[in-house]
PDB file of C-alpha atoms in Angstrom:
ATOM      1  CA  MET A   1      79.034 109.497   5.581  1.00 41.00           C
ATOM      2  CA  THR A   2      79.688 112.928   7.079  1.00 40.00           C
ATOM      3  CA  ALA A   3      78.261 114.340  10.211  1.00 35.00           C
ATOM      4  CA  GLY A   4      74.668 115.349   9.863  1.00 34.00           C
ATOM      5  CA  SER A   5      73.828 112.368   7.687  1.00 37.00           C
ATOM      6  CA  GLY A   6      71.636 109.396   8.552  1.00 37.00           C
ATOM      7  CA  VAL A   7      74.271 108.009  11.121  1.00 41.00           C
ATOM      8  CA  GLY A   8      76.536 110.886  12.179  1.00 37.00           C
ATOM      9  CA  ILE A   9      79.938 111.156  13.836  1.00 32.00           C
ATOM     10  CA  PRO A  10      79.771 112.244  17.430  1.00 33.00           C
ATOM     11  CA  PRO A  11      82.348 114.243  19.439  1.00 31.00           C
ATOM     12  CA  VAL A  12      85.508 112.826  20.754  1.00 34.00           C
ATOM     13  CA  GLN A  13      85.455 110.682  24.005  1.00 36.00           C
ATOM     14  CA  ARG A  14      82.205 108.891  23.555  1.00 39.00           C
ATOM     15  CA  GLY A  15      81.941 105.084  23.608  1.00 40.00           C
ATOM     16  CA  GLY A  16      83.968 104.122  26.676  1.00 47.00           C
ATOM     17  CA  GLU A  17      87.635 104.200  25.927  1.00 70.00           C
ATOM     18  CA  TRP A  18      87.379 104.758  22.113  1.00 78.00           C
ATOM     19  CA  ARG A  19      88.319 108.011  20.528  1.00 78.00           C
ATOM     20  CA  PHE A  20      86.196 109.538  17.779  1.00 84.00           C
ATOM     21  CA  GLY A  21      88.037 112.460  16.277  1.00 79.00           C
ATOM     22  CA  SER A  22      89.153 111.422  12.874  1.00 87.00           C
ATOM     23  CA  GLY A  23      86.537 113.215  10.989  1.00 89.00           C
ATOM     24  CA  ARG A  24      85.041 110.251   9.326  1.00 93.00           C
ATOM     25  CA  ILE A  25      83.313 107.131  10.760  1.00 95.00           C
ATOM     26  CA  CYS A  26      85.355 104.867   8.525  1.00 96.00           C
ATOM     27  CA  LEU A  27      88.630 106.280   9.927  1.00 95.00           C
ATOM     28  CA  ASP A  28      87.226 106.007  13.392  1.00 94.00           C
ATOM     29  CA  LEU A  29      86.874 102.214  12.689  1.00 95.00           C
ATOM     30  CA  VAL A  30      90.473 102.145  11.330  1.00 94.00           C
ATOM     31  CA  ALA A  31      91.616 103.785  14.585  1.00 90.00           C
ATOM     32  CA  THR A  32      90.545 100.637  16.490  1.00 91.00           C
ATOM     33  CA  SER A  33      93.467  98.854  15.027  1.00 86.00           C
ATOM     34  CA  PRO A  34      96.288  97.947  17.433  1.00 77.00           C
ATOM     35  CA  GLU A  35      98.669 100.769  17.532  1.00 57.00           C
ATOM     36  CA  PHE A  36     102.173 100.416  15.968  1.00 43.00           C
ATOM     37  CA  PRO A  37     103.975  98.286  16.404  1.00 42.00           C
ATOM     38  CA  ARG A  38     101.290  95.706  15.807  1.00 49.00           C
ATOM     39  CA  PRO A  39     101.142  92.908  18.553  1.00 48.00           C
ATOM     40  CA  PRO A  40     101.634  89.317  17.631  1.00 51.00           C
ATOM     41  CA  ALA A  41      98.601  87.353  16.131  1.00 51.00           C
ATOM     42  CA  ALA A  42      97.916  85.723  19.431  1.00 46.00           C
ATOM     43  CA  ALA A  43      97.259  89.129  21.122  1.00 57.00           C
ATOM     44  CA  GLN A  44      93.820  90.215  21.897  1.00 74.00           C
ATOM     45  CA  GLU A  45      91.849  91.967  19.217  1.00 85.00           C
ATOM     46  CA  PRO A  46      90.925  95.445  20.622  1.00 87.00           C
ATOM     47  CA  LEU A  47      87.308  95.031  19.366  1.00 90.00           C
ATOM     48  CA  ALA A  48      86.888  91.509  20.861  1.00 86.00           C
ATOM     49  CA  ASP A  49      86.985  92.464  24.513  1.00 74.00           C
ATOM     50  CA  THR A  50      83.701  92.307  26.316  1.00 70.00           C
ATOM     51  CA  GLY A  51      81.312  95.013  24.990  1.00 87.00           C
ATOM     52  CA  ARG A  52      83.968  96.810  23.092  1.00 91.00           C
ATOM     53  CA  LEU A  53      82.391  96.561  19.719  1.00 94.00           C
ATOM     54  CA  GLU A  54      79.016  97.438  21.143  1.00 93.00           C
ATOM     55  CA  HIS A  55      80.535 100.614  22.762  1.00 92.00           C
ATOM     56  CA  TRP A  56      82.175 101.519  19.452  1.00 95.00           C
ATOM     57  CA  LEU A  57      78.964 101.034  17.580  1.00 95.00           C
ATOM     58  CA  ILE A  58      77.147 103.362  19.863  1.00 93.00           C
ATOM     59  CA  GLY A  59      79.994 105.826  20.254  1.00 92.00           C
ATOM     60  CA  ALA A  60      80.538 106.078  16.475  1.00 93.00           C
ATOM     61  CA  GLY A  61      76.842 106.909  15.965  1.00 91.00           C
ATOM     62  CA  LEU A  62      76.003 103.761  13.982  1.00 93.00           C
ATOM     63  CA  VAL A  63      73.251 102.898  16.368  1.00 93.00           C
ATOM     64  CA  PRO A  64      71.397 105.221  18.829  1.00 90.00           C
ATOM     65  CA  GLU A  65      72.298 105.245  22.448  1.00 86.00           C
ATOM     66  CA  GLY A  66      69.961 102.755  24.327  1.00 83.00           C
ATOM     67  CA  THR A  67      69.846 100.405  21.498  1.00 88.00           C
ATOM     68  CA  ARG A  68      69.747  96.733  22.611  1.00 86.00           C
ATOM     69  CA  LEU A  69      72.778  95.041  21.121  1.00 89.00           C
ATOM     70  CA  GLY A  70      72.542  91.524  22.398  1.00 86.00           C
ATOM     71  CA  CYS A  71      73.039  90.067  18.899  1.00 90.00           C
ATOM     72  CA  VAL A  72      76.736  91.285  18.760  1.00 93.00           C
ATOM     73  CA  ASP A  73      79.046  88.196  18.909  1.00 92.00           C
ATOM     74  CA  GLY A  74      82.277  86.922  17.605  1.00 92.00           C
ATOM     75  CA  VAL A  75      81.007  86.862  14.011  1.00 94.00           C
ATOM     76  CA  TRP A  76      80.204  90.647  14.110  1.00 95.00           C
ATOM     77  CA  VAL A  77      83.781  91.236  15.522  1.00 94.00           C
ATOM     78  CA  SER A  78      85.319  89.184  12.703  1.00 94.00           C
ATOM     79  CA  ARG A  79      83.324  91.058  10.052  1.00 96.00           C
ATOM     80  CA  PHE A  80      84.051  94.538  11.355  1.00 97.00           C
ATOM     81  CA  VAL A  81      87.758  93.609  11.700  1.00 96.00           C
ATOM     82  CA  GLU A  82      87.921  92.488   8.182  1.00 97.00           C
ATOM     83  CA  LEU A  83      86.257  95.747   6.921  1.00 98.00           C
ATOM     84  CA  ARG A  84      88.481  97.759   9.215  1.00 96.00           C
ATOM     85  CA  ASP A  85      91.585  96.251   7.826  1.00 95.00           C
ATOM     86  CA  CYS A  86      90.456  96.519   4.215  1.00 97.00           C
ATOM     87  CA  VAL A  87      89.695 100.196   4.704  1.00 97.00           C
ATOM     88  CA  ALA A  88      93.066 100.710   6.458  1.00 95.00           C
ATOM     89  CA  GLN A  89      94.713  99.117   3.408  1.00 95.00           C
ATOM     90  CA  LEU A  90      92.983 101.611   1.054  1.00 95.00           C
ATOM     91  CA  VAL A  91      93.669 104.647   3.098  1.00 94.00           C
ATOM     92  CA  ARG A  92      97.243 103.915   3.636  1.00 93.00           C
ATOM     93  CA  ALA A  93      97.651 102.933  -0.124  1.00 94.00           C
ATOM     94  CA  GLU A  94      96.092 106.348  -0.989  1.00 92.00           C
ATOM     95  CA  LEU A  95      98.432 108.156   1.276  1.00 91.00           C
ATOM     96  CA  ASP A  96     101.487 106.230  -0.183  1.00 91.00           C
ATOM     97  CA  GLY A  97     100.289 106.792  -3.808  1.00 91.00           C
ATOM     98  CA  ARG A  98      99.750 103.042  -4.559  1.00 92.00           C
ATOM     99  CA  SER A  99      96.717 100.816  -5.199  1.00 90.00           C
ATOM    100  CA  ALA A 100      95.057  98.061  -3.083  1.00 94.00           C
ATOM    101  CA  GLU A 101      92.785  96.372  -5.506  1.00 96.00           C
ATOM    102  CA  SER A 102      91.718  93.475  -3.407  1.00 96.00           C
ATOM    103  CA  ALA A 103      90.815  95.604  -0.505  1.00 97.00           C
ATOM    104  CA  LEU A 104      89.035  98.009  -2.926  1.00 97.00           C
ATOM    105  CA  GLU A 105      86.946  95.174  -4.237  1.00 97.00           C
ATOM    106  CA  ARG A 106      85.883  93.873  -0.867  1.00 98.00           C
ATOM    107  CA  VAL A 107      84.937  97.334   0.326  1.00 98.00           C
ATOM    108  CA  ASN A 108      82.832  97.928  -2.697  1.00 98.00           C
ATOM    109  CA  THR A 109      81.126  94.570  -2.076  1.00 98.00           C
ATOM    110  CA  ILE A 110      80.308  95.536   1.446  1.00 98.00           C
ATOM    111  CA  ALA A 111      79.184  99.011   0.494  1.00 98.00           C
ATOM    112  CA  ALA A 112      76.664  97.640  -2.004  1.00 97.00           C
ATOM    113  CA  GLY A 113      74.518  96.339   0.824  1.00 95.00           C
ATOM    114  CA  PRO A 114      71.455  98.199   2.204  1.00 94.00           C
ATOM    115  CA  PRO A 115      72.379 100.681   5.044  1.00 91.00           C
ATOM    116  CA  PRO A 116      70.339 100.772   8.317  1.00 93.00           C
ATOM    117  CA  ARG A 117      66.852 102.126   8.029  1.00 93.00           C
ATOM    118  CA  ILE A 118      66.217 104.887  10.528  1.00 92.00           C
ATOM    119  CA  ARG A 119      63.133 106.818  11.773  1.00 93.00           C
ATOM    120  CA  ALA A 120      62.378 109.685  14.152  1.00 94.00           C
ATOM    121  CA  VAL A 121      60.736 109.003  17.338  1.00 93.00           C
ATOM    122  CA  ARG A 122      59.865 110.952  20.550  1.00 94.00           C
ATOM    123  CA  ASP A 123      61.995 110.442  23.627  1.00 90.00           C
ATOM    124  CA  GLN A 124      60.737 110.647  27.241  1.00 90.00           C
ATOM    125  CA  HIS A 125      60.917 114.504  26.974  1.00 94.00           C
ATOM    126  CA  GLY A 126      59.119 114.809  23.704  1.00 94.00           C
ATOM    127  CA  ALA A 127      62.117 115.567  21.665  1.00 95.00           C
ATOM    128  CA  LEU A 128      62.678 113.937  18.274  1.00 95.00           C
ATOM    129  CA  VAL A 129      65.535 111.361  18.306  1.00 91.00           C
ATOM    130  CA  ARG A 130      66.894 108.899  15.825  1.00 91.00           C
ATOM    131  CA  ALA A 131      66.091 105.198  16.207  1.00 92.00           C
ATOM    132  CA  LEU A 132      66.538 102.060  13.920  1.00 94.00           C
ATOM    133  CA  CYS A 133      63.472 100.630  12.125  1.00 94.00           C
ATOM    134  CA  THR A 134      64.411  97.115  12.862  1.00 92.00           C
ATOM    135  CA  ALA A 135      66.784  95.333  15.229  1.00 92.00           C
ATOM    136  CA  PRO A 136      70.533  96.098  14.478  1.00 93.00           C
ATOM    137  CA  ASP A 137      71.828  94.095  11.502  1.00 95.00           C
ATOM    138  CA  CYS A 138      75.584  93.523  11.214  1.00 96.00           C
ATOM    139  CA  GLY A 139      75.504  93.664   7.261  1.00 97.00           C
ATOM    140  CA  ALA A 140      73.655  97.017   7.252  1.00 96.00           C
ATOM    141  CA  LEU A 141      75.990  98.612   9.770  1.00 97.00           C
ATOM    142  CA  LEU A 142      79.002  97.388   7.727  1.00 98.00           C
ATOM    143  CA  ALA A 143      77.466  98.861   4.540  1.00 97.00           C
ATOM    144  CA  ALA A 144      77.234 102.224   6.276  1.00 97.00           C
ATOM    145  CA  VAL A 145      80.811 102.225   7.202  1.00 98.00           C
ATOM    146  CA  ALA A 146      81.984 100.928   3.842  1.00 98.00           C
ATOM    147  CA  ARG A 147      79.855 103.617   2.042  1.00 97.00           C
ATOM    148  CA  ASP A 148      81.412 106.129   4.146  1.00 97.00           C
ATOM    149  CA  ALA A 149      84.990 104.915   2.915  1.00 97.00           C
ATOM    150  CA  VAL A 150      83.761 104.932  -0.686  1.00 97.00           C
ATOM    151  CA  GLU A 151      82.513 108.533  -0.376  1.00 97.00           C
ATOM    152  CA  LEU A 152      85.784 109.678   1.370  1.00 96.00           C
ATOM    153  CA  LEU A 153      88.107 108.119  -1.139  1.00 96.00           C
ATOM    154  CA  THR A 154      86.216 109.282  -4.210  1.00 96.00           C
ATOM    155  CA  ASP A 155      85.866 112.901  -3.082  1.00 95.00           C
ATOM    156  CA  PRO A 156      88.883 114.770  -4.256  1.00 95.00           C
ATOM    157  CA  ALA A 157      88.579 117.407  -1.531  1.00 93.00           C
ATOM    158  CA  ASP A 158      88.235 115.073   1.381  1.00 92.00           C
ATOM    159  CA  ARG A 159      90.853 112.659  -0.077  1.00 92.00           C
ATOM    160  CA  SER A 160      93.293 115.676  -0.007  1.00 89.00           C
ATOM    161  CA  ARG A 161      92.742 116.164   3.539  1.00 90.00           C
ATOM    162  CA  LEU A 162      93.898 112.709   4.621  1.00 91.00           C
ATOM    163  CA  ARG A 163      96.703 112.904   7.128  1.00 88.00           C
ATOM    164  CA  GLN A 164      98.973 110.570   9.134  1.00 84.00           C
ATOM    165  CA  CYS A 165      99.341 111.530  12.698  1.00 82.00           C
ATOM    166  CA  GLU A 166     102.887 112.828  13.392  1.00 71.00           C
ATOM    167  CA  GLY A 167     102.899 111.436  17.062  1.00 72.00           C
ATOM    168  CA  ASP A 168     105.596 108.946  17.959  1.00 71.00           C
ATOM    169  CA  ASN A 169     104.512 105.397  17.294  1.00 72.00           C
ATOM    170  CA  CYS A 170     101.019 106.616  16.215  1.00 78.00           C
ATOM    171  CA  ARG A 171      99.526 105.442  12.859  1.00 78.00           C
ATOM    172  CA  ARG A 172      96.162 106.945  13.092  1.00 86.00           C
ATOM    173  CA  VAL A 173      94.860 108.660  10.030  1.00 89.00           C
ATOM    174  CA  TYR A 174      92.471 111.550  10.265  1.00 88.00           C
ATOM    175  CA  LEU A 175      90.759 114.135   8.048  1.00 88.00           C
ATOM    176  CA  ASP A 176      92.454 117.572   8.431  1.00 88.00           C
ATOM    177  CA  THR A 177      89.662 120.159   8.313  1.00 82.00           C
ATOM    178  CA  SER A 178      91.502 122.733  10.371  1.00 77.00           C
ATOM    179  CA  ARG A 179      92.038 126.294   8.994  1.00 75.00           C
ATOM    180  CA  GLY A 180      95.111 126.260   6.905  1.00 67.00           C
ATOM    181  CA  ARG A 181      95.188 122.435   7.083  1.00 66.00           C
ATOM    182  CA  ARG A 182      97.881 122.641   9.830  1.00 74.00           C
ATOM    183  CA  ARG A 183      96.682 119.800  12.037  1.00 73.00           C
ATOM    184  CA  ARG A 184      99.510 117.547  12.894  1.00 64.00           C
ATOM    185  CA  TRP A 185      98.056 114.981  15.389  1.00 65.00           C
ATOM    186  CA  CYS A 186      95.033 112.645  15.462  1.00 69.00           C
ATOM    187  CA  SER A 187      94.327 114.198  18.893  1.00 58.00           C
ATOM    188  CA  SER A 188      95.914 117.348  20.404  1.00 56.00           C
ATOM    189  CA  GLU A 189      94.944 116.130  23.835  1.00 58.00           C
ATOM    190  CA  VAL A 190      96.782 112.824  23.437  1.00 62.00           C
ATOM    191  CA  CYS A 191      99.543 112.753  20.697  1.00 71.00           C
ATOM    192  CA  GLY A 192      99.800 116.655  20.740  1.00 55.00           C
ATOM    193  CA  ASN A 193     100.206 116.659  24.518  1.00 62.00           C
ATOM    194  CA  ARG A 194     102.807 113.909  24.474  1.00 64.00           C
ATOM    195  CA  GLU A 195     105.023 115.889  22.051  1.00 65.00           C
ATOM    196  CA  ARG A 196     104.553 119.049  24.098  1.00 60.00           C
ATOM    197  CA  VAL A 197     105.662 117.096  27.287  1.00 59.00           C
ATOM    198  CA  ALA A 198     108.608 115.548  25.483  1.00 58.00           C
ATOM    199  CA  ARG A 199     109.622 118.912  24.105  1.00 62.00           C
ATOM    200  CA  HIS A 200     109.403 120.538  27.535  1.00 49.00           C
ATOM    201  CA  ARG A 201     111.600 117.605  28.867  1.00 61.00           C
ATOM    202  CA  ARG A 202     114.232 118.110  26.151  1.00 61.00           C
ATOM    203  CA  ARG A 203     114.431 121.935  26.956  1.00 63.00           C
ATOM    204  CA  THR A 204     114.680 121.208  30.780  1.00 65.00           C
ATOM    205  CA  ALA A 205     117.432 118.643  30.093  1.00 61.00           C
ATOM    206  CA  ALA A 206     119.306 121.001  27.837  1.00 62.00           C
ATOM    207  CA  ALA A 207     119.000 123.869  30.424  1.00 61.00           C
ATOM    208  CA  ALA A 208     120.319 121.641  33.181  1.00 66.00           C
ATOM    209  CA  GLY A 209     123.238 120.566  31.169  1.00 67.00           C
ATOM    210  CA  ALA A 210     124.200 124.092  30.084  1.00 63.00           C
TER     211      ALA A 210
END
């Protein structure tokens, strides 16, 4: 599911603290995984904090802003975490040149469900905006993300643009759509800036020791 389709991908820095700059909605879900090194099993799941999954759903463009999401609960979190981990296994297997058949089967099963039904409505200013036809349904939203993963991994051109962030201790994966495919980081403002700061410190230290 690419930008401009039924449920699109918004710019970076929407949805509270989440970052949406991977280029695909399924990769934005993978990016909610705890960063490497993974914390112990007893650690808090990032999506489980109060309102975090709700914020992600809106920030990722799966549901329009202003949608009531009182139905989101622990079951939703568990199902999105399951899909996230399966997509992550598939994407990392693709980058490593191996298979992940169990994860593939599960993603295909989820993708077979009906996606959210949308319609165009007028906002308070008279402009057409997107709305859901019915109350948000967990299965339908999961299907939208799983279909995006299927479309990504079965498209040779997009598959070839999958990249692992080169930032220290960052395992985020993104779609490199830059000119010349020279993008090195999941975010130039975050991982890229960290590397530039580290590089400056190394030069300063070297100059001081000369």
